Short mmCIF file of C-alpha atoms and ligand atoms in Angstrom, two decimals:
data_model
loop_
_atom_site.label_atom_id
_atom_site.label_comp_id
_atom_site.label_asym_id
_atom_site.label_seq_id
_atom_site.Cartn_x
_atom_site.Cartn_y
_atom_site.Cartn_z
CA MET A 156 -2.26 3.07 24.64
CA ILE A 157 -5.50 4.52 22.40
CA PRO A 158 -6.31 7.53 24.54
CA THR A 159 -2.77 8.36 24.27
CA ALA A 160 -2.71 7.92 20.54
CA ARG A 161 -5.96 9.61 20.22
CA THR A 162 -4.57 12.68 22.19
CA TRP A 163 -1.54 13.03 20.23
CA ILE A 164 -3.49 12.85 17.04
CA GLU A 165 -5.98 15.31 17.96
CA GLN A 166 -3.31 17.84 18.90
CA ALA A 167 -1.39 17.35 16.20
CA GLN A 168 -1.24 20.24 13.17
CA SER A 169 0.28 17.97 10.48
CA ILE A 170 -0.03 13.78 10.15
CA THR A 171 1.30 11.81 7.82
CA ILE A 172 0.26 8.07 7.43
CA LEU A 173 1.77 5.14 5.85
CA THR A 174 -0.23 2.01 5.12
CA GLY A 175 0.56 -1.49 4.02
CA ALA A 176 -1.47 -4.64 2.48
CA GLY A 177 -2.87 -5.60 6.37
CA VAL A 178 -4.84 -2.28 6.15
CA SER A 179 -7.05 -4.22 3.17
CA ALA A 180 -6.65 -7.39 4.83
CA GLU A 181 -10.40 -7.05 6.47
CA SER A 182 -11.64 -6.53 3.08
CA GLY A 183 -10.92 -9.68 1.98
CA ILE A 184 -7.19 -8.87 0.20
CA PRO A 185 -4.47 -11.34 1.10
CA THR A 186 -1.32 -9.65 2.55
CA PHE A 187 2.23 -10.32 1.17
CA ARG A 188 3.40 -12.18 3.38
CA GLY A 189 2.63 -14.41 6.44
CA ASP A 190 -0.31 -16.74 6.52
CA GLY A 191 -2.56 -16.92 3.00
CA GLY A 192 0.86 -14.75 1.61
CA LEU A 193 1.02 -17.58 -1.39
CA TRP A 194 -0.49 -17.91 -4.29
CA ARG A 195 -0.18 -21.46 -5.90
CA ASN A 196 3.33 -21.63 -3.90
CA TYR A 197 4.78 -18.64 -5.21
CA ARG A 198 5.50 -15.71 -3.14
CA ALA A 199 5.66 -12.19 -3.89
CA GLU A 200 9.23 -11.87 -4.06
CA ASP A 201 8.99 -14.74 -7.02
CA LEU A 202 6.22 -12.63 -8.94
CA ALA A 203 6.50 -9.04 -8.27
CA THR A 204 9.88 -8.90 -10.31
CA PRO A 205 10.61 -7.34 -13.45
CA GLU A 206 12.76 -11.06 -14.67
CA ALA A 207 9.18 -12.67 -13.15
CA PHE A 208 7.62 -10.79 -15.84
CA ALA A 209 10.22 -11.00 -18.77
CA ARG A 210 10.18 -15.03 -17.95
CA ASP A 211 6.45 -15.38 -17.97
CA PRO A 212 4.46 -12.69 -18.25
CA ASN A 213 1.30 -14.75 -18.67
CA LEU A 214 1.97 -16.39 -15.23
CA VAL A 215 2.57 -12.61 -13.83
CA TRP A 216 -0.57 -11.72 -15.66
CA GLU A 217 -2.77 -14.65 -14.16
CA TRP A 218 -1.55 -13.78 -10.59
CA TYR A 219 -2.63 -9.87 -11.34
CA GLY A 220 -5.71 -11.05 -12.87
CA TRP A 221 -6.91 -12.95 -10.04
CA ARG A 222 -5.69 -10.39 -7.39
CA ARG A 223 -7.73 -7.66 -9.43
CA GLU A 224 -10.95 -9.71 -9.26
CA LEU A 225 -10.45 -10.05 -5.45
CA ILE A 226 -10.32 -6.53 -5.59
CA ALA A 227 -12.75 -5.47 -7.66
CA LYS A 228 -15.59 -7.47 -5.43
CA ALA A 229 -14.00 -5.94 -2.03
CA GLU A 230 -15.29 -3.17 -0.23
CA PRO A 231 -13.45 -0.59 1.71
CA ASN A 232 -13.29 -1.33 5.81
CA ALA A 233 -13.81 0.60 8.85
CA GLY A 234 -9.99 1.20 8.68
CA HIS A 235 -10.03 3.00 5.51
CA HIS A 236 -13.12 4.98 6.07
CA ALA A 237 -11.04 6.20 9.80
CA ILE A 238 -8.23 7.35 7.51
CA ALA A 239 -10.43 9.09 4.85
CA ARG A 240 -12.48 11.35 7.86
CA LEU A 241 -9.29 11.92 9.41
CA GLN A 242 -8.16 13.67 6.03
CA ARG A 243 -11.36 15.37 5.95
CA ARG A 244 -10.88 16.61 10.06
CA VAL A 245 -7.10 17.53 9.45
CA ARG A 246 -6.14 20.29 7.39
CA ASN A 247 -2.62 18.84 7.19
CA CYS A 248 -3.22 14.92 6.37
CA THR A 249 -1.13 13.13 4.08
CA LEU A 250 -1.85 9.49 2.89
CA ILE A 251 1.06 7.15 1.72
CA THR A 252 0.17 4.04 0.47
CA GLN A 253 2.21 0.81 -0.45
CA ASN A 254 -1.26 -0.56 -1.68
CA VAL A 255 -2.07 -0.77 -5.29
CA ASP A 256 -5.98 -1.96 -4.73
CA GLY A 257 -7.39 1.60 -4.87
CA LEU A 258 -9.69 1.01 -1.77
CA HIS A 259 -8.22 4.41 0.00
CA ASP A 260 -9.36 5.86 -3.04
CA ARG A 261 -13.09 4.00 -2.99
CA ALA A 262 -13.16 5.20 0.94
CA GLY A 263 -12.89 8.66 -0.15
CA SER A 264 -9.24 9.45 0.54
CA PHE A 265 -7.41 12.10 -1.53
CA GLY A 266 -4.24 13.35 -2.59
CA ILE A 267 -2.83 9.96 -2.12
CA LEU A 268 0.54 8.95 -2.61
CA LYS A 269 1.02 5.52 -4.29
CA ILE A 270 4.30 4.58 -3.67
CA HIS A 271 4.32 1.31 -5.21
CA GLY A 272 2.07 2.26 -7.95
CA ASP A 273 -1.92 1.48 -9.08
CA ILE A 274 -3.22 -2.18 -9.90
CA TRP A 275 -5.65 -0.33 -12.00
CA ARG A 276 -3.36 1.11 -14.21
CA LEU A 277 -1.44 -0.60 -16.95
CA ARG A 278 2.11 0.39 -18.99
CA CYS A 279 3.35 -0.52 -22.28
CA THR A 280 6.93 -2.38 -22.08
CA ALA A 281 7.45 -0.70 -25.65
CA CYS A 282 6.11 2.80 -25.95
CA GLY A 283 5.77 3.16 -21.82
CA SER A 284 2.44 5.04 -22.59
CA GLU A 285 0.28 4.69 -19.12
CA TRP A 286 -3.80 4.06 -19.04
CA PRO A 287 -6.37 3.27 -16.62
CA ASP A 288 -7.99 -0.40 -17.18
CA HIS A 289 -10.78 -1.48 -14.68
CA ARG A 290 -12.06 -4.18 -16.66
CA VAL A 291 -12.36 -7.26 -14.66
CA PRO A 292 -11.63 -9.84 -15.93
CA LEU A 293 -9.44 -8.65 -18.57
CA PRO A 294 -10.21 -9.95 -22.14
CA LYS A 295 -7.04 -10.98 -23.23
CA ILE A 296 -3.95 -12.13 -21.22
CA PRO A 297 -1.31 -10.30 -21.32
CA PRO A 298 -3.08 -7.55 -22.43
CA ARG A 299 -1.24 -5.69 -25.62
CA CYS A 300 -1.04 -1.72 -25.62
CA GLN A 301 -2.38 0.03 -29.03
CA CYS A 302 1.32 0.00 -30.34
CA GLY A 303 1.02 -3.79 -29.78
CA GLY A 304 3.60 -3.84 -27.38
CA LEU A 305 3.31 -6.06 -24.13
CA ALA A 306 1.50 -4.19 -21.46
CA ARG A 307 2.64 -4.41 -17.56
CA PRO A 308 0.58 -3.59 -14.53
CA GLY A 309 1.33 0.07 -13.31
CA VAL A 310 2.89 -1.28 -10.20
CA VAL A 311 6.60 -1.01 -8.36
CA TRP A 312 8.56 -4.32 -8.87
CA PHE A 313 11.58 -5.56 -6.45
CA GLY A 314 14.45 -4.03 -7.89
CA GLU A 315 12.24 -1.17 -9.64
CA ASP A 316 12.62 2.45 -8.76
CA LEU A 317 9.58 4.27 -6.97
CA PRO A 318 7.84 7.25 -9.09
CA PRO A 319 10.53 9.89 -7.73
CA GLY A 320 8.25 12.88 -7.76
CA VAL A 321 5.56 10.52 -5.40
CA TRP A 322 8.65 9.45 -3.54
CA ARG A 323 9.94 12.98 -2.52
CA SER A 324 6.49 14.25 -1.47
CA ALA A 325 6.34 10.87 0.69
CA VAL A 326 9.62 11.71 2.32
CA ASP A 327 8.61 15.48 2.80
CA ALA A 328 5.50 14.74 4.15
CA ALA A 329 7.15 12.12 7.01
CA SER A 330 9.88 14.72 7.91
CA SER A 331 7.58 17.28 8.70
CA SER A 332 4.58 15.67 10.71
CA ASP A 333 3.85 15.71 14.15
CA VAL A 334 2.32 12.25 14.48
CA PHE A 335 3.70 9.99 11.83
CA LEU A 336 0.79 6.50 11.77
CA VAL A 337 1.87 3.53 10.51
CA ALA A 338 -0.55 1.12 9.69
CA GLY A 339 -0.60 -2.65 8.58
CA THR A 340 2.60 -2.81 7.13
CA SER A 341 5.00 -5.45 7.98
CA ALA A 342 7.79 -2.65 7.58
CA VAL A 343 10.24 -4.78 5.65
CA VAL A 344 10.02 -3.60 1.94
CA TYR A 345 12.46 -0.35 1.75
CA PRO A 346 12.30 2.68 0.63
CA ALA A 347 8.96 2.64 1.96
CA ALA A 348 10.11 1.68 5.65
CA SER A 349 12.74 4.29 5.76
CA LEU A 350 9.99 6.84 5.99
CA ILE A 351 9.43 5.62 9.73
CA PRO A 352 13.29 7.28 10.68
CA HIS A 353 12.85 9.93 8.36
CA ALA A 354 9.61 10.97 10.30
CA LYS A 355 11.18 10.12 13.49
CA SER A 356 14.42 12.58 12.78
CA GLY A 357 11.74 15.16 11.57
CA GLY A 358 10.22 15.31 15.20
CA ALA A 359 7.04 13.42 14.94
CA ARG A 360 5.68 10.65 17.14
CA VAL A 361 5.18 7.91 15.64
CA ILE A 362 2.22 5.35 16.34
CA GLU A 363 1.65 1.99 14.99
CA ALA A 364 -1.29 -0.31 14.12
CA ASN A 365 -0.87 -3.90 13.64
CA PRO A 366 -1.65 -7.46 15.36
CA ASP A 367 1.81 -8.43 15.30
CA GLU A 368 5.37 -7.13 16.24
CA THR A 369 7.15 -5.64 13.14
CA PRO A 370 10.23 -3.98 13.15
CA ALA A 371 8.57 -0.33 13.13
CA THR A 372 7.71 -1.90 16.68
CA ARG A 373 10.96 -0.64 17.67
CA ALA A 374 11.10 2.76 16.30
CA ALA A 375 7.40 3.38 17.28
CA ASP A 376 6.93 5.79 20.59
CA LEU A 377 2.97 3.87 20.46
CA SER A 378 2.45 0.62 19.56
CA ILE A 379 -1.08 -0.68 19.06
CA ARG A 380 -1.63 -4.29 19.06
CA GLY A 381 -4.81 -4.94 17.09
CA ARG A 382 -6.68 -4.66 13.47
CA SER A 383 -6.55 -1.42 11.45
CA GLY A 384 -10.41 -2.20 10.85
CA GLU A 385 -10.82 -2.02 14.91
CA VAL A 386 -7.87 0.61 15.99
CA LEU A 387 -8.50 3.18 13.54
CA PRO A 388 -11.91 3.92 14.17
CA GLN A 389 -10.93 4.14 17.94
CA LEU A 390 -8.39 6.52 16.97
CA VAL A 391 -10.41 8.93 15.06
CA THR A 392 -13.65 9.31 16.80
CA THR A 393 -15.06 12.56 15.07
CA GLY A 394 -15.19 14.19 11.41
C1 LIG B 523 -2.63 -6.48 9.69
C2 LIG B 523 -3.87 -6.36 9.65
C3 LIG B 523 -5.05 -6.13 9.93
C4 LIG B 523 -2.53 -8.10 8.75
N1 LIG B 523 -4.96 -4.89 10.37
N2 LIG B 523 -2.61 -5.02 10.09
C5 LIG B 523 17.17 -1.54 1.92
C6 LIG B 523 17.51 -3.04 2.29
C7 LIG B 523 17.08 -3.77 1.96
C8 LIG B 523 16.92 -4.30 1.04
C9 LIG B 523 16.52 -2.94 0.34
C10 LIG B 523 16.47 -1.71 0.49
N3 LIG B 523 16.51 -1.12 -0.54
C11 LIG B 523 16.04 -1.60 -1.71
C12 LIG B 523 15.87 -2.89 -1.38
C13 LIG B 523 15.64 -3.97 -2.03
C14 LIG B 523 13.99 -4.18 -2.16
C15 LIG B 523 13.36 -4.64 -0.54
O1 LIG B 523 12.95 -3.79 0.23
N4 LIG B 523 13.98 -5.89 -0.13
C16 LIG B 523 13.58 -6.07 0.73
C17 LIG B 523 12.17 -7.32 0.96
C18 LIG B 523 14.32 -7.10 1.71
N5 LIG B 523 13.19 -3.09 -2.29
C19 LIG B 523 13.26 -2.59 -3.77
O2 LIG B 523 13.75 -3.43 -4.79
C20 LIG B 523 12.50 -1.18 -4.24
N6 LIG B 523 12.70 -0.65 -5.03
C21 LIG B 523 13.95 0.08 -4.90
O3 LIG B 523 14.33 0.24 -3.71
O4 LIG B 523 14.44 0.75 -5.82
C22 LIG B 523 15.97 1.24 -5.79
C23 LIG B 523 16.89 0.27 -6.18
C24 LIG B 523 16.40 -0.18 -7.34
C25 LIG B 523 17.80 -1.21 -8.01
C26 LIG B 523 18.34 -1.58 -6.63
C27 LIG B 523 18.26 -2.00 -5.56
C28 LIG B 523 17.76 -0.36 -5.07
C29 LIG B 523 11.02 -1.65 -4.69
C30 LIG B 523 10.14 -2.41 -3.99
C31 LIG B 523 8.69 -2.64 -4.45
C32 LIG B 523 7.47 -3.52 -3.48
N7 LIG B 523 6.62 -4.25 -4.55
C33 LIG B 523 5.97 -4.63 -4.06
C34 LIG B 523 4.69 -5.13 -5.22
C35 LIG B 523 3.79 -4.17 -5.62
C36 LIG B 523 2.74 -4.33 -6.84
C37 LIG B 523 1.98 -5.27 -6.43
O5 LIG B 523 1.09 -5.37 -5.11
O6 LIG B 523 2.10 -6.33 -6.83
O7 LIG B 523 4.91 -3.77 -2.95
S1 LIG B 523 6.37 -6.19 -3.07
C38 LIG B 523 4.90 -6.07 -1.89
O8 LIG B 523 5.60 -5.64 -0.52
C39 LIG B 523 4.17 -4.77 -2.01
C40 LIG B 523 3.86 -4.23 -0.92
O9 LIG B 523 3.22 -2.76 -1.18
C41 LIG B 523 5.19 -4.42 -0.21
C42 LIG B 523 5.01 -4.04 1.30
O10 LIG B 523 4.41 -5.33 2.11
P1 LIG B 523 3.77 -4.65 3.03
O11 LIG B 523 2.33 -3.87 2.69
O12 LIG B 523 4.40 -4.69 4.79
O13 LIG B 523 2.59 -6.24 3.54
P2 LIG B 523 3.18 -7.76 4.17
O14 LIG B 523 2.17 -8.65 3.70
O15 LIG B 523 4.71 -7.81 4.34
O16 LIG B 523 2.83 -7.27 5.63
C43 LIG B 523 1.21 -7.19 6.09
C44 LIG B 523 0.92 -6.60 7.42
O17 LIG B 523 -0.04 -6.40 7.97
C45 LIG B 523 2.24 -7.50 8.36
O18 LIG B 523 2.54 -6.81 9.65
C46 LIG B 523 0.53 -7.98 9.46
O19 LIG B 523 0.92 -8.47 10.82
C47 LIG B 523 -0.54 -7.20 9.15
N8 LIG B 523 -1.93 -6.90 9.51
N9 LIG B 523 -3.92 -7.99 8.98
C48 LIG B 523 -3.46 -4.45 10.68
N10 LIG B 523 -6.13 -6.72 9.83
ZN1 LIG B 524 2.93 1.24 -26.69
#
């Protein structure tokens, strides 16, 4: 299984990678679903919505504050590093991530298509301006914009559109790759999961790396059961 996947990757002219929360699990960042996916008995679906933020911005900000603290203390793992190596080795290698944690950036990946935004950016709900903020902890919750408006995390919640330019680039990359590598995602959140059929209809060979079966398993040409921190370094042995 691994030798075949390695050969496909070595022969590919164009590779697209889609990552999800599982890629950061070995860095100590909890995934959204499955064991450890709960925070104070709330599910991600209860907190990652504009309605939850409108109802109780403090609660939502407490969750993001907790996650920002965890992420700030975490380090990229061998899976993040393997992806960055692959990007350096293959000229046409696009990384699409659903993760907002910034660990791919810290591992040296570049040109990352962050389809669900970035936890280290804030956006004003009043004037729409956006800015980076890496402070941990934030001095005041909920944070405010210079205009006095309430700030929100610069991420994409359920029911919200993905950043249109980023999404278009993600569809283009998926549709034009020889190999599409899907790692650490449950592949249940749309439209991110639709990148897999986009890749297949563009002729890509789909490789999945995940300890568990997911809806992507059926679509995958090869499904490798294992942790991304262990599997990805075996797929990218040079570079
Ligand atoms: C390991 C591992 C290890 C463990 N190594 N692996 C079509 C059909 C049905 C529904 C919809 C649809 N189109 C749209 C929807 C609605 C909705 C949706 O998808 N709902 C479904 C849940 C049913 N989608 C949206 O609302 C999206 N917007 C949209 O479509 O706009 C257009 C529109 C507007 C208005 C109305 C209708 C449409 C937006 C989705 C935004 C998702 N946002 C979040 C939060 C981001 C900010 C934040 O981080 O706080 O994104 S939710 C959360 O889920 C987060 C993640 O990026 C996303 C995906 O989760 P992910 O990464 O897959 O993580 P997990 O936890 O689910 O899985 C982890 C995996 O790792 C597991 O498989 C483990 O086995 C594995 N793993 N250890 C490798 N060591
Ligand atoms: Zn403002």
